[in-house]
Amino acid sequence: MSKKFPDQNKLKRFVRLDQLLREPEGVTKKEILLDEYIDDIDKRTLDENLKEFTTVFGAEFDESDSAHRGREKLWRYKDRNFSIFKQINKDVEVINTTIEKLKTFEGDPRYDYLRFFLLGLKDGINGDSLAMSFDYNQDLAGLEHIESIMNAIIHKHPLKLYYTSFKNEEVTTNFHPYYLKQFNNRWFAFGWSEENNAVFNYPIDRIANVSHLSKKYIPSEINFEDYFDDIIGVTNFTDNPVETIVLRIARKDIGYIRTKPLHWSQTELREKETADSVYIQIRVKVNTELKMLLFSYNDAIEVISPQFLRDEFADRTAKMQVFYQV
């Protein structure tokens, strides 16, 4: 039986392999090699890939007695919350930040060469060719403030932000910047807002101006290495619990979601699957970005639980149905 994706590249293989290794019941090497979403590789290549997971990404595999099915060894992560893509996402963030900083020197051949090298490196991480486009908008408003904010983070000094809210209100805030993150082709600055007495994020494209603030810097107590692990996007309600979100996926659509997971925690609930449906779960906090992502899949995804989220989707769907009545 031929594979569905004979030209699948290494990164896409790693996406699927990462998913399989997070399955609680584990998988054998034979099952991995026969998986329809793993491209046609031999056992030697699989062994090399598994070794890379350990040496490059720090993966640890379950070596307990229970990690066997008869005489066959089962492969699964020792830490069920581990994913190699946590590290890859951090690498992409570093590259994105560096690319933006180098935009300041556009036109200088020394820096242009380095910038285009990093673009190629980013494309390699994303599994694309340098000849193909990627999510980067050089006309995005506010990019001129990236370097000032980055310098303030590095040198730990506060800023005065002049900001336009979504309600089109002009806002000024004393801001102690901690972190820059790109999401959905927008940049966000995270830091302590004195006016709100909390950590806030501000979209860079809504910042009109920044200036140096001569006062003591308030340091962060947040570990931004882990801050985004339990969310999709940039909105982290720190007091909200992590929810187990169970979703039903139409079988005809599962291939896309397997190769482009909704979140690194995505796993399949094989005991629930039917001829027409596959069930997956992710463990995230519920925020606006999660809801928008799920809605973007239209009828390909059904929210099963938690009940409060299912009820909200049912209510919104009922309101949308009114819009399209013929």
mmCIF file of C-alpha atoms in Angstrom:
data_model
loop_
_atom_site.group_PDB
_atom_site.id
_atom_site.type_symbol
_atom_site.label_atom_id
_atom_site.label_comp_id
_atom_site.label_asym_id
_atom_site.label_seq_id
_atom_site.Cartn_x
_atom_site.Cartn_y
_atom_site.Cartn_z
ATOM 1 C CA MET A 1 0.000 0.000 0.000
ATOM 2 C CA SER A 2 1.528 3.287 -1.113
ATOM 3 C CA LYS A 3 2.091 6.206 1.214
ATOM 4 C CA LYS A 4 -0.178 9.248 0.933
ATOM 5 C CA PHE A 5 2.705 11.720 1.076
ATOM 6 C CA PRO A 6 5.769 10.277 -0.730
ATOM 7 C CA ASP A 7 7.419 13.724 -0.911
ATOM 8 C CA GLN A 8 6.914 14.634 2.720
ATOM 9 C CA ASN A 9 9.957 16.439 4.077
ATOM 10 C CA LYS A 10 11.849 15.839 7.270
ATOM 11 C CA LEU A 11 10.102 18.530 9.316
ATOM 12 C CA LYS A 12 6.645 17.195 8.439
ATOM 13 C CA ARG A 13 7.878 13.745 9.443
ATOM 14 C CA PHE A 14 9.068 15.187 12.750
ATOM 15 C CA VAL A 15 5.618 16.775 13.317
ATOM 16 C CA ARG A 16 3.947 13.388 12.949
ATOM 17 C CA LEU A 17 6.637 11.520 14.862
ATOM 18 C CA ASP A 18 6.296 14.001 17.731
ATOM 19 C CA GLN A 19 2.531 13.355 17.797
ATOM 20 C CA LEU A 20 3.003 9.578 17.834
ATOM 21 C CA LEU A 21 5.541 9.743 20.653
ATOM 22 C CA ARG A 22 3.080 11.702 22.786
ATOM 23 C CA GLU A 23 0.440 8.970 22.496
ATOM 24 C CA PRO A 24 -0.052 7.558 26.050
ATOM 25 C CA GLU A 25 -0.128 3.945 24.833
ATOM 26 C CA GLY A 26 3.111 4.327 22.840
ATOM 27 C CA VAL A 27 3.976 3.026 19.371
ATOM 28 C CA THR A 28 6.390 0.420 18.027
ATOM 29 C CA LYS A 29 8.957 1.229 15.353
ATOM 30 C CA LYS A 30 7.010 -0.983 12.944
ATOM 31 C CA GLU A 31 3.844 1.035 13.577
ATOM 32 C CA ILE A 32 5.759 4.267 12.994
ATOM 33 C CA LEU A 33 7.164 3.031 9.678
ATOM 34 C CA LEU A 34 3.684 1.901 8.540
ATOM 35 C CA ASP A 35 1.947 5.128 9.600
ATOM 36 C CA GLU A 36 0.334 6.687 6.531
ATOM 37 C CA TYR A 37 1.553 10.175 7.486
ATOM 38 C CA ILE A 38 5.216 9.166 7.766
ATOM 39 C CA ASP A 39 7.039 9.326 4.440
ATOM 40 C CA ASP A 40 8.784 6.269 3.029
ATOM 41 C CA ILE A 41 11.855 5.853 5.225
ATOM 42 C CA ASP A 42 13.811 2.826 6.363
ATOM 43 C CA LYS A 43 14.503 1.651 9.908
ATOM 44 C CA ARG A 44 17.996 3.175 9.874
ATOM 45 C CA THR A 45 16.602 6.644 9.096
ATOM 46 C CA LEU A 46 14.007 6.248 11.849
ATOM 47 C CA ASP A 47 16.731 5.279 14.329
ATOM 48 C CA GLU A 48 18.718 8.383 13.328
ATOM 49 C CA ASN A 49 15.630 10.582 13.744
ATOM 50 C CA LEU A 50 14.886 9.183 17.201
ATOM 51 C CA LYS A 51 18.502 9.822 18.162
ATOM 52 C CA GLU A 52 18.134 13.446 16.962
ATOM 53 C CA PHE A 53 15.107 13.844 19.207
ATOM 54 C CA THR A 54 17.383 12.988 22.129
ATOM 55 C CA THR A 55 20.590 14.790 21.171
ATOM 56 C CA VAL A 56 19.125 17.913 19.538
ATOM 57 C CA PHE A 57 15.829 18.451 21.373
ATOM 58 C CA GLY A 58 16.531 16.765 24.712
ATOM 59 C CA ALA A 59 13.752 14.170 24.468
ATOM 60 C CA GLU A 60 13.733 11.353 27.022
ATOM 61 C CA PHE A 61 11.920 8.121 26.198
ATOM 62 C CA ASP A 62 10.041 5.841 28.587
ATOM 63 C CA GLU A 63 12.351 2.941 29.474
ATOM 64 C CA SER A 64 10.090 1.384 32.100
ATOM 65 C CA ASP A 65 8.919 -2.239 32.006
ATOM 66 C CA SER A 66 5.458 -1.067 30.972
ATOM 67 C CA ALA A 67 6.860 0.366 27.731
ATOM 68 C CA HIS A 68 6.512 -2.976 25.972
ATOM 69 C CA ARG A 69 3.805 -4.806 24.059
ATOM 70 C CA GLY A 70 4.837 -8.424 24.371
ATOM 71 C CA ARG A 71 8.427 -8.490 23.124
ATOM 72 C CA GLU A 72 8.081 -5.258 21.194
ATOM 73 C CA LYS A 73 9.403 -2.019 22.696
ATOM 74 C CA LEU A 74 6.938 0.867 22.804
ATOM 75 C CA TRP A 75 8.279 4.324 22.012
ATOM 76 C CA ARG A 76 6.809 7.262 23.907
ATOM 77 C CA TYR A 77 8.060 10.302 25.775
ATOM 78 C CA LYS A 78 8.907 9.873 29.449
ATOM 79 C CA ASP A 79 7.312 13.286 30.061
ATOM 80 C CA ARG A 80 3.880 13.280 28.400
ATOM 81 C CA ASN A 81 3.971 17.099 28.254
ATOM 82 C CA PHE A 82 7.182 17.138 26.231
ATOM 83 C CA SER A 83 7.219 18.266 22.597
ATOM 84 C CA ILE A 84 10.182 19.037 20.344
ATOM 85 C CA PHE A 85 8.203 21.937 18.910
ATOM 86 C CA LYS A 86 8.409 23.905 22.129
ATOM 87 C CA GLN A 87 12.109 24.322 21.360
ATOM 88 C CA ILE A 88 11.558 24.933 17.618
ATOM 89 C CA ASN A 89 9.031 27.689 18.390
ATOM 90 C CA LYS A 90 11.605 29.378 20.631
ATOM 91 C CA ASP A 91 14.225 29.139 17.867
ATOM 92 C CA VAL A 92 11.867 30.760 15.348
ATOM 93 C CA GLU A 93 11.165 33.585 17.820
ATOM 94 C CA VAL A 94 14.902 34.298 18.127
ATOM 95 C CA ILE A 95 15.310 34.315 14.330
ATOM 96 C CA ASN A 96 12.263 36.582 13.836
ATOM 97 C CA THR A 97 13.566 39.059 16.389
ATOM 98 C CA THR A 98 17.009 39.125 14.761
ATOM 99 C CA ILE A 99 15.530 39.627 11.282
ATOM 100 C CA GLU A 100 13.528 42.601 12.502
ATOM 101 C CA LYS A 101 16.564 44.175 14.169
ATOM 102 C CA LEU A 102 18.599 43.794 10.971
ATOM 103 C CA LYS A 103 15.922 45.663 9.001
ATOM 104 C CA THR A 104 17.454 48.805 10.518
ATOM 105 C CA PHE A 105 20.558 48.208 8.377
ATOM 106 C CA GLU A 106 18.735 47.406 5.108
ATOM 107 C CA GLY A 107 20.872 48.423 2.155
ATOM 108 C CA ASP A 108 24.190 47.634 3.819
ATOM 109 C CA PRO A 109 25.457 44.530 1.935
ATOM 110 C CA ARG A 110 27.113 43.108 5.080
ATOM 111 C CA TYR A 111 23.847 43.070 7.012
ATOM 112 C CA ASP A 112 21.636 42.235 4.020
ATOM 113 C CA TYR A 113 23.657 39.044 3.529
ATOM 114 C CA LEU A 114 23.122 38.053 7.167
ATOM 115 C CA ARG A 115 19.444 38.987 7.041
ATOM 116 C CA PHE A 116 18.797 36.860 3.956
ATOM 117 C CA PHE A 117 20.779 34.003 5.500
ATOM 118 C CA LEU A 118 18.436 34.135 8.505
ATOM 119 C CA LEU A 119 15.405 34.250 6.207
ATOM 120 C CA GLY A 120 16.700 31.088 4.591
ATOM 121 C CA LEU A 121 17.280 29.499 7.983
ATOM 122 C CA LYS A 122 13.757 30.377 9.046
ATOM 123 C CA ASP A 123 12.397 28.891 5.830
ATOM 124 C CA GLY A 124 14.353 25.740 6.584
ATOM 125 C CA ILE A 125 12.739 25.495 10.014
ATOM 126 C CA ASN A 126 9.326 26.052 8.473
ATOM 127 C CA GLY A 127 9.999 23.403 5.875
ATOM 128 C CA ASP A 128 9.835 25.794 2.904
ATOM 129 C CA SER A 129 12.182 26.782 0.141
ATOM 130 C CA LEU A 130 13.955 30.132 0.110
ATOM 131 C CA ALA A 131 12.259 30.748 -3.259
ATOM 132 C CA MET A 132 8.852 30.630 -1.568
ATOM 133 C CA SER A 133 7.108 33.301 0.491
ATOM 134 C CA PHE A 134 6.450 33.117 4.241
ATOM 135 C CA ASP A 135 4.569 35.089 6.868
ATOM 136 C CA TYR A 136 6.508 38.326 6.928
ATOM 137 C CA ASN A 137 5.024 41.762 6.338
ATOM 138 C CA GLN A 138 7.695 44.421 5.955
ATOM 139 C CA ASP A 139 4.979 47.101 5.629
ATOM 140 C CA LEU A 140 3.509 46.314 9.047
ATOM 141 C CA ALA A 141 3.073 49.498 11.085
ATOM 142 C CA GLY A 142 5.238 49.987 14.157
ATOM 143 C CA LEU A 143 8.275 47.973 13.051
ATOM 144 C CA GLU A 144 10.408 51.080 13.588
ATOM 145 C CA HIS A 145 9.839 50.657 17.353
ATOM 146 C CA ILE A 146 11.163 47.090 17.520
ATOM 147 C CA GLU A 147 14.780 48.091 18.077
ATOM 148 C CA SER A 148 13.933 50.636 20.807
ATOM 149 C CA ILE A 149 11.828 48.103 22.684
ATOM 150 C CA MET A 150 14.437 45.378 22.269
ATOM 151 C CA ASN A 151 17.166 47.665 23.608
ATOM 152 C CA ALA A 152 14.962 48.543 26.581
ATOM 153 C CA ILE A 153 14.489 44.834 27.315
ATOM 154 C CA ILE A 154 18.213 44.117 27.049
ATOM 155 C CA HIS A 155 19.326 47.126 29.095
ATOM 156 C CA LYS A 156 16.366 46.986 31.504
ATOM 157 C CA HIS A 157 15.000 50.484 31.325
ATOM 158 C CA PRO A 158 11.328 51.534 31.197
ATOM 159 C CA LEU A 159 9.592 53.316 28.324
ATOM 160 C CA LYS A 160 6.766 55.765 27.859
ATOM 161 C CA LEU A 161 4.352 54.205 25.321
ATOM 162 C CA TYR A 162 1.995 56.308 23.225
ATOM 163 C CA TYR A 163 -0.634 53.848 22.121
ATOM 164 C CA THR A 164 -3.957 53.782 20.237
ATOM 165 C CA SER A 165 -6.445 51.309 21.715
ATOM 166 C CA PHE A 166 -8.868 49.173 19.690
ATOM 167 C CA LYS A 167 -11.547 51.720 20.673
ATOM 168 C CA ASN A 168 -9.392 54.348 18.923
ATOM 169 C CA GLU A 169 -8.553 56.017 22.245
ATOM 170 C CA GLU A 170 -5.143 57.636 22.712
ATOM 171 C CA VAL A 171 -3.418 56.020 25.705
ATOM 172 C CA THR A 172 -0.132 56.815 27.428
ATOM 173 C CA THR A 173 1.425 54.288 29.763
ATOM 174 C CA ASN A 174 4.617 53.772 31.715
ATOM 175 C CA PHE A 175 5.839 50.445 30.389
ATOM 176 C CA HIS A 176 8.556 48.093 31.639
ATOM 177 C CA PRO A 177 9.216 45.824 28.620
ATOM 178 C CA TYR A 178 10.070 42.139 29.084
ATOM 179 C CA TYR A 179 9.493 40.252 25.873
ATOM 180 C CA LEU A 180 8.695 40.528 22.151
ATOM 181 C CA LYS A 181 6.637 37.887 20.376
ATOM 182 C CA GLN A 182 5.301 37.497 16.860
ATOM 183 C CA PHE A 183 1.906 35.864 16.348
ATOM 184 C CA ASN A 184 -0.335 35.774 13.296
ATOM 185 C CA ASN A 185 2.019 38.128 11.455
ATOM 186 C CA ARG A 186 1.842 40.776 14.215
ATOM 187 C CA TRP A 187 4.407 41.727 16.837
ATOM 188 C CA PHE A 188 3.448 42.122 20.505
ATOM 189 C CA ALA A 189 5.424 43.758 23.309
ATOM 190 C CA PHE A 190 4.922 42.211 26.758
ATOM 191 C CA GLY A 191 5.711 44.141 29.905
ATOM 192 C CA TRP A 192 4.507 45.689 33.143
ATOM 193 C CA SER A 193 1.971 48.464 32.649
ATOM 194 C CA GLU A 194 1.979 50.864 35.612
ATOM 195 C CA GLU A 195 -1.471 52.215 34.762
ATOM 196 C CA ASN A 196 -2.986 48.708 34.749
ATOM 197 C CA ASN A 197 -0.765 47.360 37.532
ATOM 198 C CA ALA A 198 -0.337 44.122 35.566
ATOM 199 C CA VAL A 199 1.574 42.483 32.733
ATOM 200 C CA PHE A 200 0.030 43.618 29.453
ATOM 201 C CA ASN A 201 0.804 43.002 25.810
ATOM 202 C CA TYR A 202 0.617 45.773 23.251
ATOM 203 C CA PRO A 203 0.454 45.174 19.476
ATOM 204 C CA ILE A 204 3.411 46.967 17.926
ATOM 205 C CA ASP A 205 1.262 48.261 15.053
ATOM 206 C CA ARG A 206 -0.815 50.302 17.546
ATOM 207 C CA ILE A 207 2.167 51.991 19.184
ATOM 208 C CA ALA A 208 2.511 55.538 17.851
ATOM 209 C CA ASN A 209 5.736 56.394 19.675
ATOM 210 C CA VAL A 210 8.085 55.320 22.467
ATOM 211 C CA SER A 211 10.425 57.398 24.591
ATOM 212 C CA HIS A 212 12.923 56.679 27.359
ATOM 213 C CA LEU A 213 11.508 56.941 30.883
ATOM 214 C CA SER A 214 13.840 58.105 33.644
ATOM 215 C CA LYS A 215 12.746 55.963 36.560
ATOM 216 C CA LYS A 216 13.587 52.628 38.169
ATOM 217 C CA TYR A 217 12.911 49.524 36.071
ATOM 218 C CA ILE A 218 10.499 46.932 37.512
ATOM 219 C CA PRO A 219 11.948 43.486 36.696
ATOM 220 C CA SER A 220 9.844 40.553 35.549
ATOM 221 C CA GLU A 221 9.098 37.480 37.660
ATOM 222 C CA ILE A 222 7.703 35.634 34.617
ATOM 223 C CA ASN A 223 9.611 32.835 32.916
ATOM 224 C CA PHE A 224 8.794 33.610 29.283
ATOM 225 C CA GLU A 225 10.356 30.297 28.268
ATOM 226 C CA ASP A 226 7.181 28.685 29.658
ATOM 227 C CA TYR A 227 4.685 31.556 29.498
ATOM 228 C CA PHE A 228 3.174 30.528 26.137
ATOM 229 C CA ASP A 229 3.189 26.745 26.653
ATOM 230 C CA ASP A 230 -0.462 26.543 27.719
ATOM 231 C CA ILE A 231 -2.012 29.016 25.286
ATOM 232 C CA ILE A 232 -2.620 29.575 21.614
ATOM 233 C CA GLY A 233 -1.652 33.096 20.629
ATOM 234 C CA VAL A 234 -0.603 35.784 23.078
ATOM 235 C CA THR A 235 -3.467 36.167 25.586
ATOM 236 C CA ASN A 236 -2.577 34.426 28.837
ATOM 237 C CA PHE A 237 -5.127 34.783 31.635
ATOM 238 C CA THR A 238 -2.712 33.664 34.334
ATOM 239 C CA ASP A 239 -5.461 32.825 36.849
ATOM 240 C CA ASN A 240 -7.422 30.679 34.403
ATOM 241 C CA PRO A 241 -6.991 26.894 34.530
ATOM 242 C CA VAL A 242 -5.626 24.768 31.720
ATOM 243 C CA GLU A 243 -8.602 22.981 30.140
ATOM 244 C CA THR A 244 -8.699 19.638 28.367
ATOM 245 C CA ILE A 245 -10.378 20.504 25.049
ATOM 246 C CA VAL A 246 -11.863 17.496 23.223
ATOM 247 C CA LEU A 247 -12.657 17.999 19.539
ATOM 248 C CA ARG A 248 -14.304 15.842 16.905
ATOM 249 C CA ILE A 249 -12.621 16.095 13.500
ATOM 250 C CA ALA A 250 -14.194 14.879 10.271
ATOM 251 C CA ARG A 251 -11.960 12.053 9.041
ATOM 252 C CA LYS A 252 -11.646 13.705 5.635
ATOM 253 C CA ASP A 253 -10.028 16.731 7.336
ATOM 254 C CA ILE A 254 -7.771 15.044 9.896
ATOM 255 C CA GLY A 255 -4.748 14.864 7.582
ATOM 256 C CA TYR A 256 -4.319 18.645 7.607
ATOM 257 C CA ILE A 257 -4.669 18.851 11.384
ATOM 258 C CA ARG A 258 -2.205 16.002 11.886
ATOM 259 C CA THR A 259 0.468 17.769 9.841
ATOM 260 C CA LYS A 260 -0.385 21.234 11.232
ATOM 261 C CA PRO A 261 -1.336 20.641 14.893
ATOM 262 C CA LEU A 262 -3.562 23.135 16.676
ATOM 263 C CA HIS A 263 -1.176 23.072 19.659
ATOM 264 C CA TRP A 264 1.913 21.124 20.685
ATOM 265 C CA SER A 265 -0.189 19.172 23.239
ATOM 266 C CA GLN A 266 -2.437 17.703 20.542
ATOM 267 C CA THR A 267 -3.060 13.952 20.886
ATOM 268 C CA GLU A 268 -5.576 11.593 19.304
ATOM 269 C CA LEU A 269 -8.151 9.695 21.349
ATOM 270 C CA ARG A 270 -8.070 6.490 19.384
ATOM 271 C CA GLU A 271 -10.588 4.726 21.603
ATOM 272 C CA LYS A 272 -13.255 7.233 20.487
ATOM 273 C CA GLU A 273 -12.651 7.257 16.724
ATOM 274 C CA THR A 274 -15.316 6.085 14.287
ATOM 275 C CA ALA A 275 -15.483 5.440 10.555
ATOM 276 C CA ASP A 276 -16.269 9.123 9.917
ATOM 277 C CA SER A 277 -14.631 10.921 12.830
ATOM 278 C CA VAL A 278 -11.359 11.258 14.699
ATOM 279 C CA TYR A 279 -11.242 12.732 18.192
ATOM 280 C CA ILE A 280 -8.331 14.799 19.467
ATOM 281 C CA GLN A 281 -7.588 16.657 22.651
ATOM 282 C CA ILE A 282 -5.436 19.662 23.437
ATOM 283 C CA ARG A 283 -4.610 21.101 26.858
ATOM 284 C CA VAL A 284 -4.775 24.896 26.770
ATOM 285 C CA LYS A 285 -6.324 27.874 28.478
ATOM 286 C CA VAL A 286 -9.435 29.160 26.753
ATOM 287 C CA ASN A 287 -8.796 32.542 25.135
ATOM 288 C CA THR A 288 -9.935 34.551 22.121
ATOM 289 C CA GLU A 289 -7.208 33.186 19.867
ATOM 290 C CA LEU A 290 -8.258 29.587 20.585
ATOM 291 C CA LYS A 291 -11.895 30.361 19.758
ATOM 292 C CA MET A 292 -10.968 32.159 16.538
ATOM 293 C CA LEU A 293 -8.733 29.280 15.481
ATOM 294 C CA LEU A 294 -11.467 26.686 16.071
ATOM 295 C CA PHE A 295 -14.053 28.803 14.263
ATOM 296 C CA SER A 296 -11.713 29.094 11.269
ATOM 297 C CA TYR A 297 -12.194 25.366 10.621
ATOM 298 C CA ASN A 298 -15.964 25.794 10.174
ATOM 299 C CA ASP A 299 -17.741 22.413 10.115
ATOM 300 C CA ALA A 300 -14.477 20.407 10.108
ATOM 301 C CA ILE A 301 -14.234 20.697 13.906
ATOM 302 C CA GLU A 302 -16.882 20.141 16.589
ATOM 303 C CA VAL A 303 -16.189 21.135 20.194
ATOM 304 C CA ILE A 304 -17.156 18.219 22.446
ATOM 305 C CA SER A 305 -15.914 19.474 25.809
ATOM 306 C CA PRO A 306 -15.626 21.341 28.101
ATOM 307 C CA GLN A 307 -19.373 21.988 28.153
ATOM 308 C CA PHE A 308 -19.084 25.763 28.684
ATOM 309 C CA LEU A 309 -17.046 26.103 25.487
ATOM 310 C CA ARG A 310 -19.405 23.833 23.542
ATOM 311 C CA ASP A 311 -22.365 25.940 24.750
ATOM 312 C CA GLU A 312 -20.658 29.143 23.635
ATOM 313 C CA PHE A 313 -20.005 27.705 20.166
ATOM 314 C CA ALA A 314 -23.600 26.493 19.928
ATOM 315 C CA ASP A 315 -24.850 29.981 20.849
ATOM 316 C CA ARG A 316 -22.586 31.691 18.308
ATOM 317 C CA THR A 317 -23.497 29.205 15.600
ATOM 318 C CA ALA A 318 -27.202 29.840 16.217
ATOM 319 C CA LYS A 319 -26.638 33.595 15.828
ATOM 320 C CA MET A 320 -24.662 33.027 12.612
ATOM 321 C CA GLN A 321 -27.473 30.878 11.229
ATOM 322 C CA VAL A 322 -29.787 33.912 11.437
ATOM 323 C CA PHE A 323 -27.388 35.828 9.172
ATOM 324 C CA TYR A 324 -27.606 33.260 6.370
ATOM 325 C CA GLN A 325 -31.279 32.301 6.400
ATOM 326 C CA VAL A 326 -32.631 32.266 2.869
#
